[in-house]
JSON list of C-alpha atoms and ligand atoms in Angstrom, two decimals:
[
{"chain": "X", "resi": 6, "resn": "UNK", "atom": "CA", "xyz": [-14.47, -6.93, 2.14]},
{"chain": "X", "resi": 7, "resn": "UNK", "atom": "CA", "xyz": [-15.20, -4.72, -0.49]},
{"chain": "X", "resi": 8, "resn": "UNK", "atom": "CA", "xyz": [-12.69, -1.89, -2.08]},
{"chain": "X", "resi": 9, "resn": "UNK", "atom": "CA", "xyz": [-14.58, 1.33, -0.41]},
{"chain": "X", "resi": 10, "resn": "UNK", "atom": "CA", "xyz": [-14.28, -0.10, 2.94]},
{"chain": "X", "resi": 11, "resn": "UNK", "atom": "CA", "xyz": [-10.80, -1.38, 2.65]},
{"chain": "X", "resi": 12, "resn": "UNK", "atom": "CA", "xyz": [-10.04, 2.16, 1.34]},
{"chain": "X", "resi": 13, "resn": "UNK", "atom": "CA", "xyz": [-11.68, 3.91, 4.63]},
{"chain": "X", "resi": 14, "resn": "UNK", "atom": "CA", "xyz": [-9.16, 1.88, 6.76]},
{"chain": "X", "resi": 15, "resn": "UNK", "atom": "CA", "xyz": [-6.46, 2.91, 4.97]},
{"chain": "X", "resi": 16, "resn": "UNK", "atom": "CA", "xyz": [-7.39, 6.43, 5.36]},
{"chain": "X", "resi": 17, "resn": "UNK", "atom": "CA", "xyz": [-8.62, 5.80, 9.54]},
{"chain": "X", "resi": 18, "resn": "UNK", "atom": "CA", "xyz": [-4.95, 4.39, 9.35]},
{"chain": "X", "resi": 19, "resn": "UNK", "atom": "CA", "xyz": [-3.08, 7.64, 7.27]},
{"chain": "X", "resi": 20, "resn": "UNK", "atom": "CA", "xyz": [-4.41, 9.14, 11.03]},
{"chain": "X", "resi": 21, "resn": "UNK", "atom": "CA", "xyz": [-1.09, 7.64, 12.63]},
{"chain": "X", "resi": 22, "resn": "UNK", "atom": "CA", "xyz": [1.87, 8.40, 10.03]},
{"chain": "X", "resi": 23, "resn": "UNK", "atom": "CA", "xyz": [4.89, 9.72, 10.63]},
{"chain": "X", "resi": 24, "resn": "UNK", "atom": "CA", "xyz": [6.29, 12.27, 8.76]},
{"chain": "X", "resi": 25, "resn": "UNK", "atom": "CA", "xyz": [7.23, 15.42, 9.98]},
{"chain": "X", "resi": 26, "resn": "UNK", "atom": "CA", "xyz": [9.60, 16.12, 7.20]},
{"chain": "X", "resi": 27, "resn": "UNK", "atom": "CA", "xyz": [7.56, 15.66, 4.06]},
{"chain": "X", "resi": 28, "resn": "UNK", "atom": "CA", "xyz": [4.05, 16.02, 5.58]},
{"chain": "X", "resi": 29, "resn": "UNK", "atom": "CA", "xyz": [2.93, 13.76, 3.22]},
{"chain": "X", "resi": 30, "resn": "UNK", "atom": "CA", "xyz": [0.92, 11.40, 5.05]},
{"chain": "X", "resi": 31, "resn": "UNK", "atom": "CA", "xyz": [0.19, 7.81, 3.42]},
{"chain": "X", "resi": 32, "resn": "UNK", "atom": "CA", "xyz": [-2.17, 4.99, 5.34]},
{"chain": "X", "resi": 33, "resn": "UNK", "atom": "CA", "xyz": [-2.65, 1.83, 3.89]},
{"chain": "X", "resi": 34, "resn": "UNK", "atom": "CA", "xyz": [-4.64, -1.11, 4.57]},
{"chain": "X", "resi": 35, "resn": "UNK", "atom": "CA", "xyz": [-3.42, -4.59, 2.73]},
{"chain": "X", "resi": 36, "resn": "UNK", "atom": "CA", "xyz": [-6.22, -7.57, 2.21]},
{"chain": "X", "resi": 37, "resn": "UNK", "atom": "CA", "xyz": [-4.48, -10.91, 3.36]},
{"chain": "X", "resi": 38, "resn": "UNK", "atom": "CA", "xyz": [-6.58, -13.89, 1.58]},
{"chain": "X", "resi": 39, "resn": "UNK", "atom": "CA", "xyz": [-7.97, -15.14, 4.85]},
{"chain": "X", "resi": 40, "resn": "UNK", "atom": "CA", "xyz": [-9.80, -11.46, 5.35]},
{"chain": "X", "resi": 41, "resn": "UNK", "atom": "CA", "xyz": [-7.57, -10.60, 7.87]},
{"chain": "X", "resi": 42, "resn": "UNK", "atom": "CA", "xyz": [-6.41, -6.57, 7.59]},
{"chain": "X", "resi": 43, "resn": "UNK", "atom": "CA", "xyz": [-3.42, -5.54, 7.89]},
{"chain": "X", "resi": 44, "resn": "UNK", "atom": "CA", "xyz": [-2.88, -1.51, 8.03]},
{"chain": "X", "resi": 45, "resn": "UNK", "atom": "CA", "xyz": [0.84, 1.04, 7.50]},
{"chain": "X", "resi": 46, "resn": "UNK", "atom": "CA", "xyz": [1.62, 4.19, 7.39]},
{"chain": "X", "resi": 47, "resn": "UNK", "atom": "CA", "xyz": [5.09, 5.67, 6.48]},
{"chain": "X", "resi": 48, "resn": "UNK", "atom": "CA", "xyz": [7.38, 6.36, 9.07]},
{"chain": "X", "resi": 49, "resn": "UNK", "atom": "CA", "xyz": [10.05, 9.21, 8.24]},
{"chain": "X", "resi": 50, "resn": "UNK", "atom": "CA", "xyz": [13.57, 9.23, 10.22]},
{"chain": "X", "resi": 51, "resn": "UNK", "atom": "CA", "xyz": [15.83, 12.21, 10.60]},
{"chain": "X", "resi": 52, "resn": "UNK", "atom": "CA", "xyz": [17.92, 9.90, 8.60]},
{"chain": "X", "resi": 53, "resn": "UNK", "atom": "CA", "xyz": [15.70, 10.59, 5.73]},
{"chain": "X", "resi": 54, "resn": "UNK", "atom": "CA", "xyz": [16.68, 7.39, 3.99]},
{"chain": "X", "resi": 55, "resn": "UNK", "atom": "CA", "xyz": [15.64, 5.02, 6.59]},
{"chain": "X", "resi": 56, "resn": "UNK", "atom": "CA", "xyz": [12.29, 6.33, 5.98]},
{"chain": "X", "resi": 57, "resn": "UNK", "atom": "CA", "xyz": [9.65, 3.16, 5.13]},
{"chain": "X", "resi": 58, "resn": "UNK", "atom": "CA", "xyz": [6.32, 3.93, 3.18]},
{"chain": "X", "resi": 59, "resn": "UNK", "atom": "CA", "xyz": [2.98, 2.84, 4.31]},
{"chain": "X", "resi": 60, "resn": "UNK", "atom": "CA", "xyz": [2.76, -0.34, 2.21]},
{"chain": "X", "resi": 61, "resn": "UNK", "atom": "CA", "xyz": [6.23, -1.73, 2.97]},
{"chain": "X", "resi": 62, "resn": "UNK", "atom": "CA", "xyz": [4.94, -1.35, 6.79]},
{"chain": "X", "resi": 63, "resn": "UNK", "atom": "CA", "xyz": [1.98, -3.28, 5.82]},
{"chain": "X", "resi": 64, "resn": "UNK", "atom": "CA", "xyz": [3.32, -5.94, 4.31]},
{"chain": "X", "resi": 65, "resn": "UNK", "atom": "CA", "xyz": [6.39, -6.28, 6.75]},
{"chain": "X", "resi": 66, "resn": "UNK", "atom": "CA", "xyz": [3.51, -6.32, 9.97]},
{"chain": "X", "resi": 67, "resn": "UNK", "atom": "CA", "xyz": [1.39, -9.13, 7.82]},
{"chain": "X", "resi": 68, "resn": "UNK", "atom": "CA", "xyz": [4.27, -10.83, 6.86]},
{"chain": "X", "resi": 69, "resn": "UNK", "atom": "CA", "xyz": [6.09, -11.29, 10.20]},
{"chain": "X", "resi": 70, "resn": "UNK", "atom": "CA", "xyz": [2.78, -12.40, 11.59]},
{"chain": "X", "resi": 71, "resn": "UNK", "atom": "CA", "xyz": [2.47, -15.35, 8.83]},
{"chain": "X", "resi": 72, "resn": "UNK", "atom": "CA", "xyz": [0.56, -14.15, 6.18]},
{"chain": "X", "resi": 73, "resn": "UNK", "atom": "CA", "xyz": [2.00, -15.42, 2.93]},
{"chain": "X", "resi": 74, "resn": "UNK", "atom": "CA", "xyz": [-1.41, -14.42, 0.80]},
{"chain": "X", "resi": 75, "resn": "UNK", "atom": "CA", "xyz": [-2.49, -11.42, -0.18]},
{"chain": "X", "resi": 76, "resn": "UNK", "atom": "CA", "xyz": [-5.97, -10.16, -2.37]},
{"chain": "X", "resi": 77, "resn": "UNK", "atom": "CA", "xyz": [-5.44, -6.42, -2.46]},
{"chain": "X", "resi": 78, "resn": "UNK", "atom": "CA", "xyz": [-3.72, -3.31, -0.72]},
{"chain": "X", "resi": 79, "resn": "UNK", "atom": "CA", "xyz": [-5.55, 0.14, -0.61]},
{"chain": "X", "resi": 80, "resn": "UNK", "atom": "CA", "xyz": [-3.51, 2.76, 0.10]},
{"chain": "X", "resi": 81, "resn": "UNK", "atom": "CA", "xyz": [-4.45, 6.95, 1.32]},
{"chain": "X", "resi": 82, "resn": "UNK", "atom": "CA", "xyz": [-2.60, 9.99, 0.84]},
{"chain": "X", "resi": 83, "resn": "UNK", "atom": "CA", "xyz": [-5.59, 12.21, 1.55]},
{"chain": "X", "resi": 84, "resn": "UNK", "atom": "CA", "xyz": [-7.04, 14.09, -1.33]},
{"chain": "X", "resi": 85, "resn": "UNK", "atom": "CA", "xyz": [-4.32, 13.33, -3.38]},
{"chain": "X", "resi": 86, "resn": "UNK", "atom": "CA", "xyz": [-3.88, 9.91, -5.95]},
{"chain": "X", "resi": 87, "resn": "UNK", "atom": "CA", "xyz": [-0.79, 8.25, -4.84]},
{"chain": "X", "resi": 88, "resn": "UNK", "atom": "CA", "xyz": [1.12, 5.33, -6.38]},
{"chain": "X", "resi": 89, "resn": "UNK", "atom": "CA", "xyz": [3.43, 2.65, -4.75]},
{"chain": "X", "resi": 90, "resn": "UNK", "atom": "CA", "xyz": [6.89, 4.00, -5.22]},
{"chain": "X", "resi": 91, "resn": "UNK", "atom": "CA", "xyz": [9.34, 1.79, -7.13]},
{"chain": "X", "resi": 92, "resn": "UNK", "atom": "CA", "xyz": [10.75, 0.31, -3.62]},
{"chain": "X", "resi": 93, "resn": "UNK", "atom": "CA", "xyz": [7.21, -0.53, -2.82]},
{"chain": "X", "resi": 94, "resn": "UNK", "atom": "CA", "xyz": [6.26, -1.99, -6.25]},
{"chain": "X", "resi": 95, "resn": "UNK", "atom": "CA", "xyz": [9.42, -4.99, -6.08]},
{"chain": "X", "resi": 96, "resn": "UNK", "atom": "CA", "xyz": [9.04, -5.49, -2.71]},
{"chain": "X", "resi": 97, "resn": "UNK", "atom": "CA", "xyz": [5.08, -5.92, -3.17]},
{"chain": "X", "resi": 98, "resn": "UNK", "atom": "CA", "xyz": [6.19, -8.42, -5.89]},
{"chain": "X", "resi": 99, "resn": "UNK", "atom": "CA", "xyz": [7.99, -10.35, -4.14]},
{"chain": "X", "resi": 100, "resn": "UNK", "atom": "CA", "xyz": [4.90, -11.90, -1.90]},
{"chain": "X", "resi": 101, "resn": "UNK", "atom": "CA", "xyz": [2.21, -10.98, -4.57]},
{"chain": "X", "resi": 102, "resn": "UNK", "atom": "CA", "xyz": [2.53, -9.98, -8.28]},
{"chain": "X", "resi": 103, "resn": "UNK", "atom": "CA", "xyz": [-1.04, -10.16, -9.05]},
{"chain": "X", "resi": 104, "resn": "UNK", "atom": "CA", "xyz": [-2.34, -8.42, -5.88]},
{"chain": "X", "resi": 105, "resn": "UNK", "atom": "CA", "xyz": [-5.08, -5.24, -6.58]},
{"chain": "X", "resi": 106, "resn": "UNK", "atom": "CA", "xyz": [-3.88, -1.83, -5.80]},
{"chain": "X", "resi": 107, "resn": "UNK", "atom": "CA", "xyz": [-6.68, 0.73, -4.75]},
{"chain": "X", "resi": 108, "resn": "UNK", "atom": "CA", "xyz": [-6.08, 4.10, -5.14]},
{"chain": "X", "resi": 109, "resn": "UNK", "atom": "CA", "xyz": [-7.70, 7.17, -4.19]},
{"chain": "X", "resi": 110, "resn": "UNK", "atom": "CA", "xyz": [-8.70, 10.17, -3.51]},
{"chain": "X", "resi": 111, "resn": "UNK", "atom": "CA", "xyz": [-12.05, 9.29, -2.17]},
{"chain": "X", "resi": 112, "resn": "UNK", "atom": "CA", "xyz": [-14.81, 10.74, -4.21]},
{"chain": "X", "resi": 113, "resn": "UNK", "atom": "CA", "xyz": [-18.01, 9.86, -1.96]},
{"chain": "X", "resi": 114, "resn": "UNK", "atom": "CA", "xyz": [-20.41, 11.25, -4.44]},
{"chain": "X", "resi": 115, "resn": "UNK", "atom": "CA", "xyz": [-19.24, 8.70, -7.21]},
{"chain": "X", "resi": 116, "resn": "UNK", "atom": "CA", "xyz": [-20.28, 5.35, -7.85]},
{"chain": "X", "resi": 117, "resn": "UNK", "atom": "CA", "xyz": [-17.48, 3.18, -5.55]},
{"chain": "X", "resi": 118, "resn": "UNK", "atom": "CA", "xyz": [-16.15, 5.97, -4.19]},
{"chain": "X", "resi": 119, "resn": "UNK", "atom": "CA", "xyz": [-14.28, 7.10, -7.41]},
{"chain": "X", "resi": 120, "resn": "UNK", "atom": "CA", "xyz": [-11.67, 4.81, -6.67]},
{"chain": "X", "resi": 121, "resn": "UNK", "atom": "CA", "xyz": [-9.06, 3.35, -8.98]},
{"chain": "X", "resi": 122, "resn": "UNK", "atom": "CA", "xyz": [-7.66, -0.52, -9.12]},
{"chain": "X", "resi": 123, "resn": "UNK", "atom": "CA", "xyz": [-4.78, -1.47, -10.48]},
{"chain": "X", "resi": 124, "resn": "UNK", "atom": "CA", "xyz": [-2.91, -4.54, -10.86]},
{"chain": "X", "resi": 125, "resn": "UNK", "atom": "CA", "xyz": [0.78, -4.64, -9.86]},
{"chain": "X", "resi": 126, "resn": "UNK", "atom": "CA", "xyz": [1.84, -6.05, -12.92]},
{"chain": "X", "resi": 127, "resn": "UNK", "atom": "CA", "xyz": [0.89, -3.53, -14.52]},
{"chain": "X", "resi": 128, "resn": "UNK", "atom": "CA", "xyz": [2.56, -0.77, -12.68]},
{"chain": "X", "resi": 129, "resn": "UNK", "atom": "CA", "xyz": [6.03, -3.16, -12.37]},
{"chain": "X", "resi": 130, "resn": "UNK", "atom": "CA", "xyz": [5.40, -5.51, -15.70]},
{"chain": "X", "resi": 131, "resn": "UNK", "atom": "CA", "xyz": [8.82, -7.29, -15.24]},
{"chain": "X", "resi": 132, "resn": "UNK", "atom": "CA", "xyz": [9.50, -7.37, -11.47]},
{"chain": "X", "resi": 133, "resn": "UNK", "atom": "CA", "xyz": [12.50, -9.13, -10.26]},
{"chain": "X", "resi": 134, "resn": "UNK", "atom": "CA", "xyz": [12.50, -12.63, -9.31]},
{"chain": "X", "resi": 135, "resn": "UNK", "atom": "CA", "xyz": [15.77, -14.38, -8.02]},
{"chain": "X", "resi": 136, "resn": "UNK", "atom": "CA", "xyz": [16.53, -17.19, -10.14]},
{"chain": "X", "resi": 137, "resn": "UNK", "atom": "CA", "xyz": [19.31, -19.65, -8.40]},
{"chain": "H", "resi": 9, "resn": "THU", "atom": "N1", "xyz": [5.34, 7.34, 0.66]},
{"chain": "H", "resi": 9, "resn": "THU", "atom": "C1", "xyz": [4.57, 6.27, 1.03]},
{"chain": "H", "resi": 9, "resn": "THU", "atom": "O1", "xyz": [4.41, 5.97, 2.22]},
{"chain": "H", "resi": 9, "resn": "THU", "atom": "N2", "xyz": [3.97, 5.54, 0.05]},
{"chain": "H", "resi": 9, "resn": "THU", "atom": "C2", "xyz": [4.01, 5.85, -1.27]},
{"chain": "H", "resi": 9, "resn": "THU", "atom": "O2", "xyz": [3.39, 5.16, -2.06]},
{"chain": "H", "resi": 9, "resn": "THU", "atom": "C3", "xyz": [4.80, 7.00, -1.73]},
{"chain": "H", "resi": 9, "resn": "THU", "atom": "C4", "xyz": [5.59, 7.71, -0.70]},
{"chain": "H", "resi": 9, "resn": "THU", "atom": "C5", "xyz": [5.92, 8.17, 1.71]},
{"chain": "H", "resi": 9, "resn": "THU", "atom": "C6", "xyz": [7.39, 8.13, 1.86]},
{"chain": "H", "resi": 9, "resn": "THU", "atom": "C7", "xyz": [7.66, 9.47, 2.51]},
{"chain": "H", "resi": 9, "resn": "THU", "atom": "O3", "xyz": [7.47, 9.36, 3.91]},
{"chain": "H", "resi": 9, "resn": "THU", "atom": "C8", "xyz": [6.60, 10.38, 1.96]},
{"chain": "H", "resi": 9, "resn": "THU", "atom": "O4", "xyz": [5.59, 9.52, 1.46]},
{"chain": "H", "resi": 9, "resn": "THU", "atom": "C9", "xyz": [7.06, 11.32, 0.88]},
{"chain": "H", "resi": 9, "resn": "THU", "atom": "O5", "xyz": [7.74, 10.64, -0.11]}
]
């Protein structure tokens, strides 16, 4: 699958988040090796800490289904860029340092959509691994 299209689920997914206290509304659709899709969205609680962003969901839905393998994760906020937040970034790197982050916003009249890729190690160079 390429980027574009892994980008346009992430934003049919955005559809479905939860956050009535930020209105900021993030989809995000992670690659698994095997082609299989996984999509997120955050979900916000009145609790506003136990809030989870849309790639954390992602990767905790793949993950609990088996998925160990991962290619890339495109992630929506709408016509804004957006990121991984810090959280996001260590958690991502626990499962898969060298995965491809897509970013947008969409820009249809640009060649791939205008979209960005990123590594994760470059966004979170030294991530954390537990060393026992
Ligand atoms: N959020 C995400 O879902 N992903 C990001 O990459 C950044 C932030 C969410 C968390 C919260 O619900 C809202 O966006 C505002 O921070």
């Amino acid at each position: 699958m390429d980027d574009l299209a892994l980008y346009k689920i992430a934003e049919e997914a955005r559809k479905n988040a939860y956050a009535p206290f930020s209105e900021f509304h993030v989809g995000a659709a992670l690659l698994a090796s095997d082609g299989t899709v996984y999509t997120g969205v955050n979900v916000e609680n009145s609790s506003y800490g136990a809030t989870i962003c849309a790639e954390r969901t992602a990767f905790v839905k793949a993950i609990s289904e088996g998925a160990r393998e991962f290619d890339s994760i495109a992630i929506s906020a709408g016509e804004v860029p957006s990121l991984p937040c810090g959280i996001c970034r260590q958690f991502m790197y626990e499962f898969a340092p060298q995965i491809r982050i897509i970013t947008g916003p969409l820009r249809e009249d640009e060649p791939g959509g205008g979209l960005q890729v990123r590594r994760l190690t470059e966004l979170l160079p030294e991530g954390f691994v537990l060393e026992r």
